[in-house]
Coordinates of C-alpha atoms in Angstrom, one line a residue:
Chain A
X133 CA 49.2 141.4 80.7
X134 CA 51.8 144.7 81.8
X135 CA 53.3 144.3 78.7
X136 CA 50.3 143.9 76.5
X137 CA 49.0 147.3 78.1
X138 CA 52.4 148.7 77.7
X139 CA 52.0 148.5 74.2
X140 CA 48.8 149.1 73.5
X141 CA 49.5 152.8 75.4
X142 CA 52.4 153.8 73.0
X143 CA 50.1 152.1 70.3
X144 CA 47.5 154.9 71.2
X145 CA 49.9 157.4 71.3
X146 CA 51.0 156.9 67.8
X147 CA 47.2 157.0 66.8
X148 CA 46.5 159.8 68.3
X149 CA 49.5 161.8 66.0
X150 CA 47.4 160.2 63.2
X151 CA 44.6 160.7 64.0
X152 CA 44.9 164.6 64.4
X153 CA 46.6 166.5 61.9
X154 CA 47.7 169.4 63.9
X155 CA 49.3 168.9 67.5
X156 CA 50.8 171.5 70.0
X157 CA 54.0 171.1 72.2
X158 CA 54.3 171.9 75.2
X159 CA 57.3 172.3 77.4
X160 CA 57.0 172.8 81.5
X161 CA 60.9 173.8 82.2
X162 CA 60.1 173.5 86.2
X163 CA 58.8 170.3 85.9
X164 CA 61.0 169.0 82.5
X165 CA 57.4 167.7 81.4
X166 CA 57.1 167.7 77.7
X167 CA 53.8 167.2 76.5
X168 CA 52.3 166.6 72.9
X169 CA 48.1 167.7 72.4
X170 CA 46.1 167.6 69.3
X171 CA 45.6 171.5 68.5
X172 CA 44.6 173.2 72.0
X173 CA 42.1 176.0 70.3
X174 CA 39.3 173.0 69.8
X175 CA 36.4 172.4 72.2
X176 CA 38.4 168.9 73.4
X177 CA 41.4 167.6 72.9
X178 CA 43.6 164.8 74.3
X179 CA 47.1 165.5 76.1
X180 CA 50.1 163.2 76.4
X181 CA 52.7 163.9 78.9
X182 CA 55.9 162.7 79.4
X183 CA 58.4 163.5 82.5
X184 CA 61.8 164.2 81.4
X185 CA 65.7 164.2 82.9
X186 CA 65.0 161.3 84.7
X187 CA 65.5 158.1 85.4
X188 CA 64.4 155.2 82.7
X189 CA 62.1 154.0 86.2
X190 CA 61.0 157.5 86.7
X191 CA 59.7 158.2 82.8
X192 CA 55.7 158.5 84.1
X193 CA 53.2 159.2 81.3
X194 CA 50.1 161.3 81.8
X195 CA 47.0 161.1 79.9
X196 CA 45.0 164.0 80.3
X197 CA 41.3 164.5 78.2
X198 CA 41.2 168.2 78.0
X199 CA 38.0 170.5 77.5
X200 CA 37.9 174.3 76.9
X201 CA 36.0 176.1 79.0
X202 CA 35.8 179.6 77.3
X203 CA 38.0 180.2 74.3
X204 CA 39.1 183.9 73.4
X205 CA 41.3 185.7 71.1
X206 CA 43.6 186.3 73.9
X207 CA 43.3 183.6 76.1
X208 CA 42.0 179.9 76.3
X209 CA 40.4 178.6 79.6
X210 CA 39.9 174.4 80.0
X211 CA 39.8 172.0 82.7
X212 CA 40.4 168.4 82.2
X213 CA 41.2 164.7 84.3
X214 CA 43.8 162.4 83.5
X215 CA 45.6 159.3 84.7
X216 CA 49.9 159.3 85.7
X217 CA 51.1 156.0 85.1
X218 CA 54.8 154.4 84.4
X219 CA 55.1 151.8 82.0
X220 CA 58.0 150.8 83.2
X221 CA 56.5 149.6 86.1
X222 CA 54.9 147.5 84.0
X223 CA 57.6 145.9 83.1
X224 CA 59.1 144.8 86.8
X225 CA 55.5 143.8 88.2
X226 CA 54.7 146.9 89.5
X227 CA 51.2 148.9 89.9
X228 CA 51.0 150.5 86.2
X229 CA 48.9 153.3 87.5
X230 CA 50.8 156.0 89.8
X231 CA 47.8 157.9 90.0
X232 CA 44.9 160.5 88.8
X233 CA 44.9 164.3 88.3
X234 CA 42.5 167.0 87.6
X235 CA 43.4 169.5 86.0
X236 CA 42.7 173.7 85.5
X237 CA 44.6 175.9 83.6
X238 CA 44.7 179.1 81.3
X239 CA 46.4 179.1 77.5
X240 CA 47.9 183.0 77.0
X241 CA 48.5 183.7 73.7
X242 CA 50.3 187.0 73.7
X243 CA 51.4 187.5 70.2
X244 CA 47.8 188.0 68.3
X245 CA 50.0 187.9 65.4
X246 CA 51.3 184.2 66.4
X247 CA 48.6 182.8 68.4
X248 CA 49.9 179.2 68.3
X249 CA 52.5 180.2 70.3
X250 CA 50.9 180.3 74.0
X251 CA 51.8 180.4 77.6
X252 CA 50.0 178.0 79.9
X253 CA 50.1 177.9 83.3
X254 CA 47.6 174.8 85.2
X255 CA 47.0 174.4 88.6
X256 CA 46.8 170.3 88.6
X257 CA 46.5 168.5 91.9
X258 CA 47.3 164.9 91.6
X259 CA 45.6 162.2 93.8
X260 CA 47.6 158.6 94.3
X261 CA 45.6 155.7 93.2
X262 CA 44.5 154.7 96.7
X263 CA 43.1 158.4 97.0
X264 CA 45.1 158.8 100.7
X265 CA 47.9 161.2 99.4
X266 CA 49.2 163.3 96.9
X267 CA 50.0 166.9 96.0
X268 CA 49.1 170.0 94.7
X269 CA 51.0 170.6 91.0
X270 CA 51.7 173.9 89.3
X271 CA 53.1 174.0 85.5
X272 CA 54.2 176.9 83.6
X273 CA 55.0 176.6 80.1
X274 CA 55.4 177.2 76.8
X275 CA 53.6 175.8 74.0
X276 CA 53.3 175.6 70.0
X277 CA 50.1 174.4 67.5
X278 CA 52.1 173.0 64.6
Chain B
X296 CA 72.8 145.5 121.0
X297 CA 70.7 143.8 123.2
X298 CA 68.8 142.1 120.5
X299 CA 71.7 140.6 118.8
X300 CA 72.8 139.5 122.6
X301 CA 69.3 138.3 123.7
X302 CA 67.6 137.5 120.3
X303 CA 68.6 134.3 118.0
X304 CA 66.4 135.1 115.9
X305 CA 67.6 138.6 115.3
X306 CA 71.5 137.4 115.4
X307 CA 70.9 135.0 112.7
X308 CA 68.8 137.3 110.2
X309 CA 71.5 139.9 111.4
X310 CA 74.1 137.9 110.5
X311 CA 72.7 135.7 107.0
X312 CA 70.9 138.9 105.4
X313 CA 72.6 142.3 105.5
X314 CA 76.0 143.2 104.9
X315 CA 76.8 146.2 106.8
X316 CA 76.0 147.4 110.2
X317 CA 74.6 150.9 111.7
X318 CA 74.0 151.4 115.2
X319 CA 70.6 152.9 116.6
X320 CA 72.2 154.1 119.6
X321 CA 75.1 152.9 121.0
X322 CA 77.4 154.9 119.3
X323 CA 75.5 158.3 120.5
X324 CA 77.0 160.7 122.6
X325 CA 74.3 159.7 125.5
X326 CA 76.0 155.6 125.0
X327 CA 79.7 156.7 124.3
X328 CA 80.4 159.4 126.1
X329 CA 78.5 159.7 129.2
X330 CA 80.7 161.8 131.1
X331 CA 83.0 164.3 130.2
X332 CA 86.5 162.6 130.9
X333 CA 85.0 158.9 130.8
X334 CA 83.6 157.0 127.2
X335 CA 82.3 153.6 127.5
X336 CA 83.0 151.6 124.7
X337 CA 82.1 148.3 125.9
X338 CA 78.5 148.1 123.7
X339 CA 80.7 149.9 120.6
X340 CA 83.3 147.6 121.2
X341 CA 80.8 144.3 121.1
X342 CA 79.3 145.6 117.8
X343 CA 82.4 146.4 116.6
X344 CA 83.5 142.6 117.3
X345 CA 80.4 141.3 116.0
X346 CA 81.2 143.4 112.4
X347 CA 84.8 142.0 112.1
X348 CA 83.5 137.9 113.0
X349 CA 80.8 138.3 110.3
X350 CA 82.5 140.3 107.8
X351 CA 80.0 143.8 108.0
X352 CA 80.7 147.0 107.0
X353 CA 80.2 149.2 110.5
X354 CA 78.5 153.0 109.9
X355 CA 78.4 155.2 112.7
X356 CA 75.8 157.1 113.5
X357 CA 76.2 159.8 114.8
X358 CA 79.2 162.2 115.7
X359 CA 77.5 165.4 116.3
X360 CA 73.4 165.7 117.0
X361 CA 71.8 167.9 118.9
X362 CA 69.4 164.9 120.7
X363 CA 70.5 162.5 123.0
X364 CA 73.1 164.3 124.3
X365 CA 74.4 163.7 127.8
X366 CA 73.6 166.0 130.8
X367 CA 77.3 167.0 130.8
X368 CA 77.5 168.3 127.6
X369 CA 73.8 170.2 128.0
X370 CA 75.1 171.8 130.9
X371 CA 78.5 172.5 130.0
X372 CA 79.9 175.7 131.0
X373 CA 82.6 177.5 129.2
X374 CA 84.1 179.4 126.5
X375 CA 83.8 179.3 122.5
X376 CA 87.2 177.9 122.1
X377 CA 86.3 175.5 125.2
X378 CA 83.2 174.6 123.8
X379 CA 85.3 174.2 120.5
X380 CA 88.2 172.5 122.6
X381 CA 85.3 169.8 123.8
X382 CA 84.0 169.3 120.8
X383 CA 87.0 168.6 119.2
X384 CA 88.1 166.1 121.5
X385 CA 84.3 164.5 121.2
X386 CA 84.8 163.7 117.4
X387 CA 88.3 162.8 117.2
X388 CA 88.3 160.5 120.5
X389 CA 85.5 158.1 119.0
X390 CA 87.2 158.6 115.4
X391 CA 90.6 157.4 116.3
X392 CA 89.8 154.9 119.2
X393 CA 87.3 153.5 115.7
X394 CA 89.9 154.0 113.6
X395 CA 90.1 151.0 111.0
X396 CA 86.8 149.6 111.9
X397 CA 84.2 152.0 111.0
X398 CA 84.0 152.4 107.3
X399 CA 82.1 155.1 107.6
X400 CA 80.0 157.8 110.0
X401 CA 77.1 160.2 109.9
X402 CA 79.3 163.0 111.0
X403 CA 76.5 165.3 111.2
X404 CA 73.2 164.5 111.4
X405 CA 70.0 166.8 111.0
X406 CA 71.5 169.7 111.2
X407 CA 68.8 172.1 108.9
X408 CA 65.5 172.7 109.4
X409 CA 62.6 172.1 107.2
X410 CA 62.7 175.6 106.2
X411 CA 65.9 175.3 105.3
X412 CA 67.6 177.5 107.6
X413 CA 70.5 176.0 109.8
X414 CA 68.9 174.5 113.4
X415 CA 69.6 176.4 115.8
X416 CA 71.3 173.4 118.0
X417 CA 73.3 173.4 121.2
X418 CA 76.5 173.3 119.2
X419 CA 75.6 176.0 116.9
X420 CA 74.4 178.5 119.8
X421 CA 77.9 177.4 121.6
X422 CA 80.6 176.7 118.8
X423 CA 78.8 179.1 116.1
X424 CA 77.7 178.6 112.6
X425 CA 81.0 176.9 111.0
X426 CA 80.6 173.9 113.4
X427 CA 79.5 172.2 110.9
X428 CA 82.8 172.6 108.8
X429 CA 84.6 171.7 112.1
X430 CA 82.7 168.6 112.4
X431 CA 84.0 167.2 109.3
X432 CA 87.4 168.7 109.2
X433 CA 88.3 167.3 112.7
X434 CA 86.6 164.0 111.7
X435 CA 89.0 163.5 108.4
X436 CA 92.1 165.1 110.5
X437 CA 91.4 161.7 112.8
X438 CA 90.5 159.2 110.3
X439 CA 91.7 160.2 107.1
X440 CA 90.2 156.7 105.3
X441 CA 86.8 157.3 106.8
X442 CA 83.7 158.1 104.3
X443 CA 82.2 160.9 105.9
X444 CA 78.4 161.8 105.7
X445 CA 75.9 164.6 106.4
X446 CA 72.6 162.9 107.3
X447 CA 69.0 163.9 107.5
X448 CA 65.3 163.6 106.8
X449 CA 62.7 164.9 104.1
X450 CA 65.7 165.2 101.5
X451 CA 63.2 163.8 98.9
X452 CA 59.9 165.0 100.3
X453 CA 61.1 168.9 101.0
X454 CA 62.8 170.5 98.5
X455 CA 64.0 173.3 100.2
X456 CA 65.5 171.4 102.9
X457 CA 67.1 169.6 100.0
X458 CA 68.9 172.8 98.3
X459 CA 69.5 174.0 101.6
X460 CA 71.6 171.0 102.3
X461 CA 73.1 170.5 99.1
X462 CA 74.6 174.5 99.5
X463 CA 75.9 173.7 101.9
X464 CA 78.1 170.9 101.4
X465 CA 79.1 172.2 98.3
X466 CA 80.3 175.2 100.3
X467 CA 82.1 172.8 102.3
X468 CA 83.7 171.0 99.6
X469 CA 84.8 174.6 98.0
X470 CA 86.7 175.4 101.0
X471 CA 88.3 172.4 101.2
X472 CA 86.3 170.5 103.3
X473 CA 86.2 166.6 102.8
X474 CA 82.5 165.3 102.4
X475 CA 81.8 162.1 100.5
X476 CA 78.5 161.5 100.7
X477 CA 74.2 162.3 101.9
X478 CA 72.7 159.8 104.1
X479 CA 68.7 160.3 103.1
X480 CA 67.2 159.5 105.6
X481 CA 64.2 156.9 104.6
X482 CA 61.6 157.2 107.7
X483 CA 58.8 157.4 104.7
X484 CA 55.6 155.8 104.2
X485 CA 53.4 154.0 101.3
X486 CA 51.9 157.1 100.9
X487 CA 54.6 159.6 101.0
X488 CA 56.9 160.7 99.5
X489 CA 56.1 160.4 96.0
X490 CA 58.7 158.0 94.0
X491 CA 59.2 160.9 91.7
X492 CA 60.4 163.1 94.6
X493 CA 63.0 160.2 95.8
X494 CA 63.6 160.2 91.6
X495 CA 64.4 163.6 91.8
X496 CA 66.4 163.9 94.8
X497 CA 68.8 160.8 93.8
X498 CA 69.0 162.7 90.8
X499 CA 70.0 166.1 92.3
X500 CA 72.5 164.4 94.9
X501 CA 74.8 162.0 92.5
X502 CA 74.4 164.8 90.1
X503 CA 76.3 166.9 92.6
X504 CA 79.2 164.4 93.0
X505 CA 77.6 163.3 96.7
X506 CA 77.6 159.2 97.6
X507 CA 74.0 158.7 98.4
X508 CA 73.5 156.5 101.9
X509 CA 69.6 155.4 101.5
X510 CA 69.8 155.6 105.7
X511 CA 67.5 154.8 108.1
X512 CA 64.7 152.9 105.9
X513 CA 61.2 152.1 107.3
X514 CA 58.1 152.3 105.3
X515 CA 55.3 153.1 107.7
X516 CA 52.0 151.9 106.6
X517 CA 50.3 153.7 109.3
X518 CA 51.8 157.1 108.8
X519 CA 49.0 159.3 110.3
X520 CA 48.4 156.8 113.8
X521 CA 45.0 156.1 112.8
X522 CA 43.0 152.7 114.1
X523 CA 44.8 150.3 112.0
X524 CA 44.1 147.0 110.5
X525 CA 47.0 145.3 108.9
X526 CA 45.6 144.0 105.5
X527 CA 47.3 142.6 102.7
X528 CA 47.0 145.8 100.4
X529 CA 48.5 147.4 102.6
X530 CA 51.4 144.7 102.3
X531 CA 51.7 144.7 98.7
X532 CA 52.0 148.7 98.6
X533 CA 55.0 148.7 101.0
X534 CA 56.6 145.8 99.0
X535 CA 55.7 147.9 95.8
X536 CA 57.7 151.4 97.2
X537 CA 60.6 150.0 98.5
X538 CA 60.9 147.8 95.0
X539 CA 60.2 151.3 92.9
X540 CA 62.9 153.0 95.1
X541 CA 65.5 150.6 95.2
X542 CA 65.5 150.3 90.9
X543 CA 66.0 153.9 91.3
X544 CA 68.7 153.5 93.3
X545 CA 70.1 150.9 91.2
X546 CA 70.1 154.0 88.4
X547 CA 72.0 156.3 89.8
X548 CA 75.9 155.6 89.1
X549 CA 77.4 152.8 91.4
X550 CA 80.1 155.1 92.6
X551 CA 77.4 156.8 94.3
X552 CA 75.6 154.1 95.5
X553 CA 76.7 153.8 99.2
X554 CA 74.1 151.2 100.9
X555 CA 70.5 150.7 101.9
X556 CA 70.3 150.6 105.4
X557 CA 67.4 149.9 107.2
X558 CA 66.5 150.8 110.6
X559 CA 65.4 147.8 112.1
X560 CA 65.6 144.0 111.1
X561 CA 61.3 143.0 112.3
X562 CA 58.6 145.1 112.7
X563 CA 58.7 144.3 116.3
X564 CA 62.2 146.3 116.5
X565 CA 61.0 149.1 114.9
X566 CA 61.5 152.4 116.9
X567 CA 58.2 154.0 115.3
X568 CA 55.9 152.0 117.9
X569 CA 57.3 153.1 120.9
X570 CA 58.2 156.3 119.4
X571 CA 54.3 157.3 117.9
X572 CA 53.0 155.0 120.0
X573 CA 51.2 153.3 117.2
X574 CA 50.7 150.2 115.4
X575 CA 52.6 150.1 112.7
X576 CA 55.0 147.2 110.3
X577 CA 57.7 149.4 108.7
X578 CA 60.1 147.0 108.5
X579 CA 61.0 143.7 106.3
X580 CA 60.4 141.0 108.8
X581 CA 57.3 140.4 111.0
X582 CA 57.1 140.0 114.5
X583 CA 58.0 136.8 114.7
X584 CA 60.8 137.2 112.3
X585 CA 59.3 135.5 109.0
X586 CA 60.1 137.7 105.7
X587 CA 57.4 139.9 104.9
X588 CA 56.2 140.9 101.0
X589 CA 58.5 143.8 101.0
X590 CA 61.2 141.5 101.8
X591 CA 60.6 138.8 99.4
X592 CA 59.8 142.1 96.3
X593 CA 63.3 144.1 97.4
X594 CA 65.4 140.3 97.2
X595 CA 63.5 140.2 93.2
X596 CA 65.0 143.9 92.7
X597 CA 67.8 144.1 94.0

């Protein structure tokens, strides 16, 4: 059953790229979070999130659903709730879900001339599944709409 | 000691189960050296015997603390260099009369605060900042084979603590000084830390050429001493965090992988009930000695 769902995540990743025809990166240096959205300028739009320079067992995935709260030339303002889990864990019989965040952050884009090219910085807290811990995230970025 | 003397049931999980051997107490300077010209050794001496008959490894913990010290030392009067003089004689007494048998020792231990900044212990107030350096230099001056370890708490959970640390070995090492490895001390629980902070501090200490000791493990499940009902849940979550941190272990290089100790063999050993007064299971067997979940999910991982 882990392994079904295992694939039927990285499935829905790939459908996702297909489904939209423009996506953004996103890189978090602090954090080595890469993360891959369908074009961040609509109302909604999904967000995949992938921690990076760690271990294989430490690769956790976040899904985040994503909604604009007030878009501007300058400056794009959404909010959005998403679900941390590690699909490696999966794999050894482990919970698949790490846990749930909610999300709040501001897109800067500072170049009008080259407004896919934006700054975000998100306030996320992150709540374990069991809802008795977890911790207050900040990410700074960069990101790109291809 | 007293529970592999008065305990079968201790001896024999003691002596079928684990592989290497680190002392609670008996090898603190309030057990070993209770006077200033006198060190009892008999308990040390027992364990030590105990190690070679069943083929353990023997850590010691700890050289230099600044708790359970013995009213001689706390009231000590004299100079720096007599302090120095004292101190010296401390470390490299236990280190040579050990010499051969302890594989390894938690030279220092806990020595910087959660802020980062260096604790402001009766050594440091006495002996000054570079006792630290001392420590280990008069430790590998008297066993030259020894592994020789810096150990605390919060490495994963407090990053700050964690650079603080890691700056400060590394200055050690650049001026020579032998250290070989971190002893993370693992007094966690199922809620915290997160497995991505323990990812990220294994990370961060092999990256930096340190042999990581996983010391001191007990997962509490009761972590904030609330009223407490044992459920299985509860069970399953602490088999479930020591499983997710021992693959990470497993990741980082072997030649950093030092051990997994744990600190306690049942939960009715565990130092956290007296010590919180609390009920609590932190440990891999029960009270009555039977393997609990987390025993039977680390044996799968390992």
């Amino acid at each position: 059953m882990k392994k079904i769902l295992v694939i039927f995540m990285f499935t829905l990743v790939f459908l996702t790229g297909k489904i939209y025809s423009q996506i953004a990166l996103s890189y978090y240096p602090f954090q080595s979070v890469l993360s891959v959205s369908s074009n961040t300028d609509k109302l909604l739009w999904p967000d995949l999130r992938i921690e990076t320079n760690t271990f294989f067992s430490n690769i956790n995935l976040e899904f985040n659903a994503m909604v604009n709260l007030k878009r501007t030339d300058w400056v794009n303002y959404y909010s959005g709730l998403g679900i941390n889990i590690n699909p490696f864990y999966g794999l050894e019989d482990l919970p698949f879900t790490n846990g749930y965040v909610l999300c709040a952050g501001v897109r800067v884009k500072p170049v009008q001339k080259h407004k896919n090219l934006q700054v975000v910085f998100e306030l996320s807290p992150y709540f374990n599944k069991y809802f008795d811990g977890g911790m207050v995230r900040t990410l700074l970025g960069i990101s790109y709409n291809l | 000691m007293n529970e592999l003397n008065n305990d079968s049931h201790y001896y024999e999980i003691a002596v079928s189960q684990f592989n290497s051997v680190t002392p609670g107490n008996i090898f603190k300077p309030y057990y070993l050296h209770p006077a200033e010209s006198y060190f009892d050794w008999f308990e040390a001496d027992r364990l030590v015997e105990f190690c070679q008959n069943n083929n353990k490894r023997l850590h010691g913990h700890t050289l230099i603390w600044h708790n359970q010290l013995p009213d001689w030392i706390m009231n000590f009067q004299g100079s720096q260099s007599e302090w120095e003089l004292m101190f010296k004689e401390h470390i490299q007494t236990i280190c040579l009369h050990f010499k051969g048998k302890v594989k390894s020792w938690d030279v220092v231990n806990e020595a910087i605060n959660d802020n980062g900044t260096l604790r402001n212990t009766i050594w440091k107030q006495k002996i000054g900042n570079s006792y630290i350096e001392k420590a280990f230099r008069y430790a590998h001056e008297a066993d030259p084979d020894a592994f020789l370890f810096y150990n605390d708490y919060d490495i994963a959970l407090n990053e700050t603590k964690r650079k603080a640390i890691l700056s400060l070995l590394n200055n050690l090492r650049q001026r020579g000084v032998t250290v070989h490895g971190i002893g993370m001390q693992m007094h966690i629980s199922v809620v915290h830390p997160e497995n991505h902070q323990i990812a990220a501090a294994l990370k961060e200490l092999s990256e930096n050429d340190f042999k990581i000791h996983l010391s001191e493990v007990d997962i509490s499940l009761n972590p904030l001493s609330r009223e407490f009902e044992l459920t299985e849940e509860l069970l399953e979550r602490q088999a479930n965090k020591l499983a997710a941190i021992t693959l990470l272990y497993k990741e980082i290089p072997s030649r950093y992988q030092y051990g997994i100790t744990f600190w306690g063999v049942s939960d009715r050993n565990s130092w956290i009930r007296e010590h919180f007064n609390r009920d609590d299971y932190p440990l891999l067997f029960d009270d009555n000695y039977n393997p609990k979940p987390v025993y039977c999910k680390f044996k799968e991982t390992l």
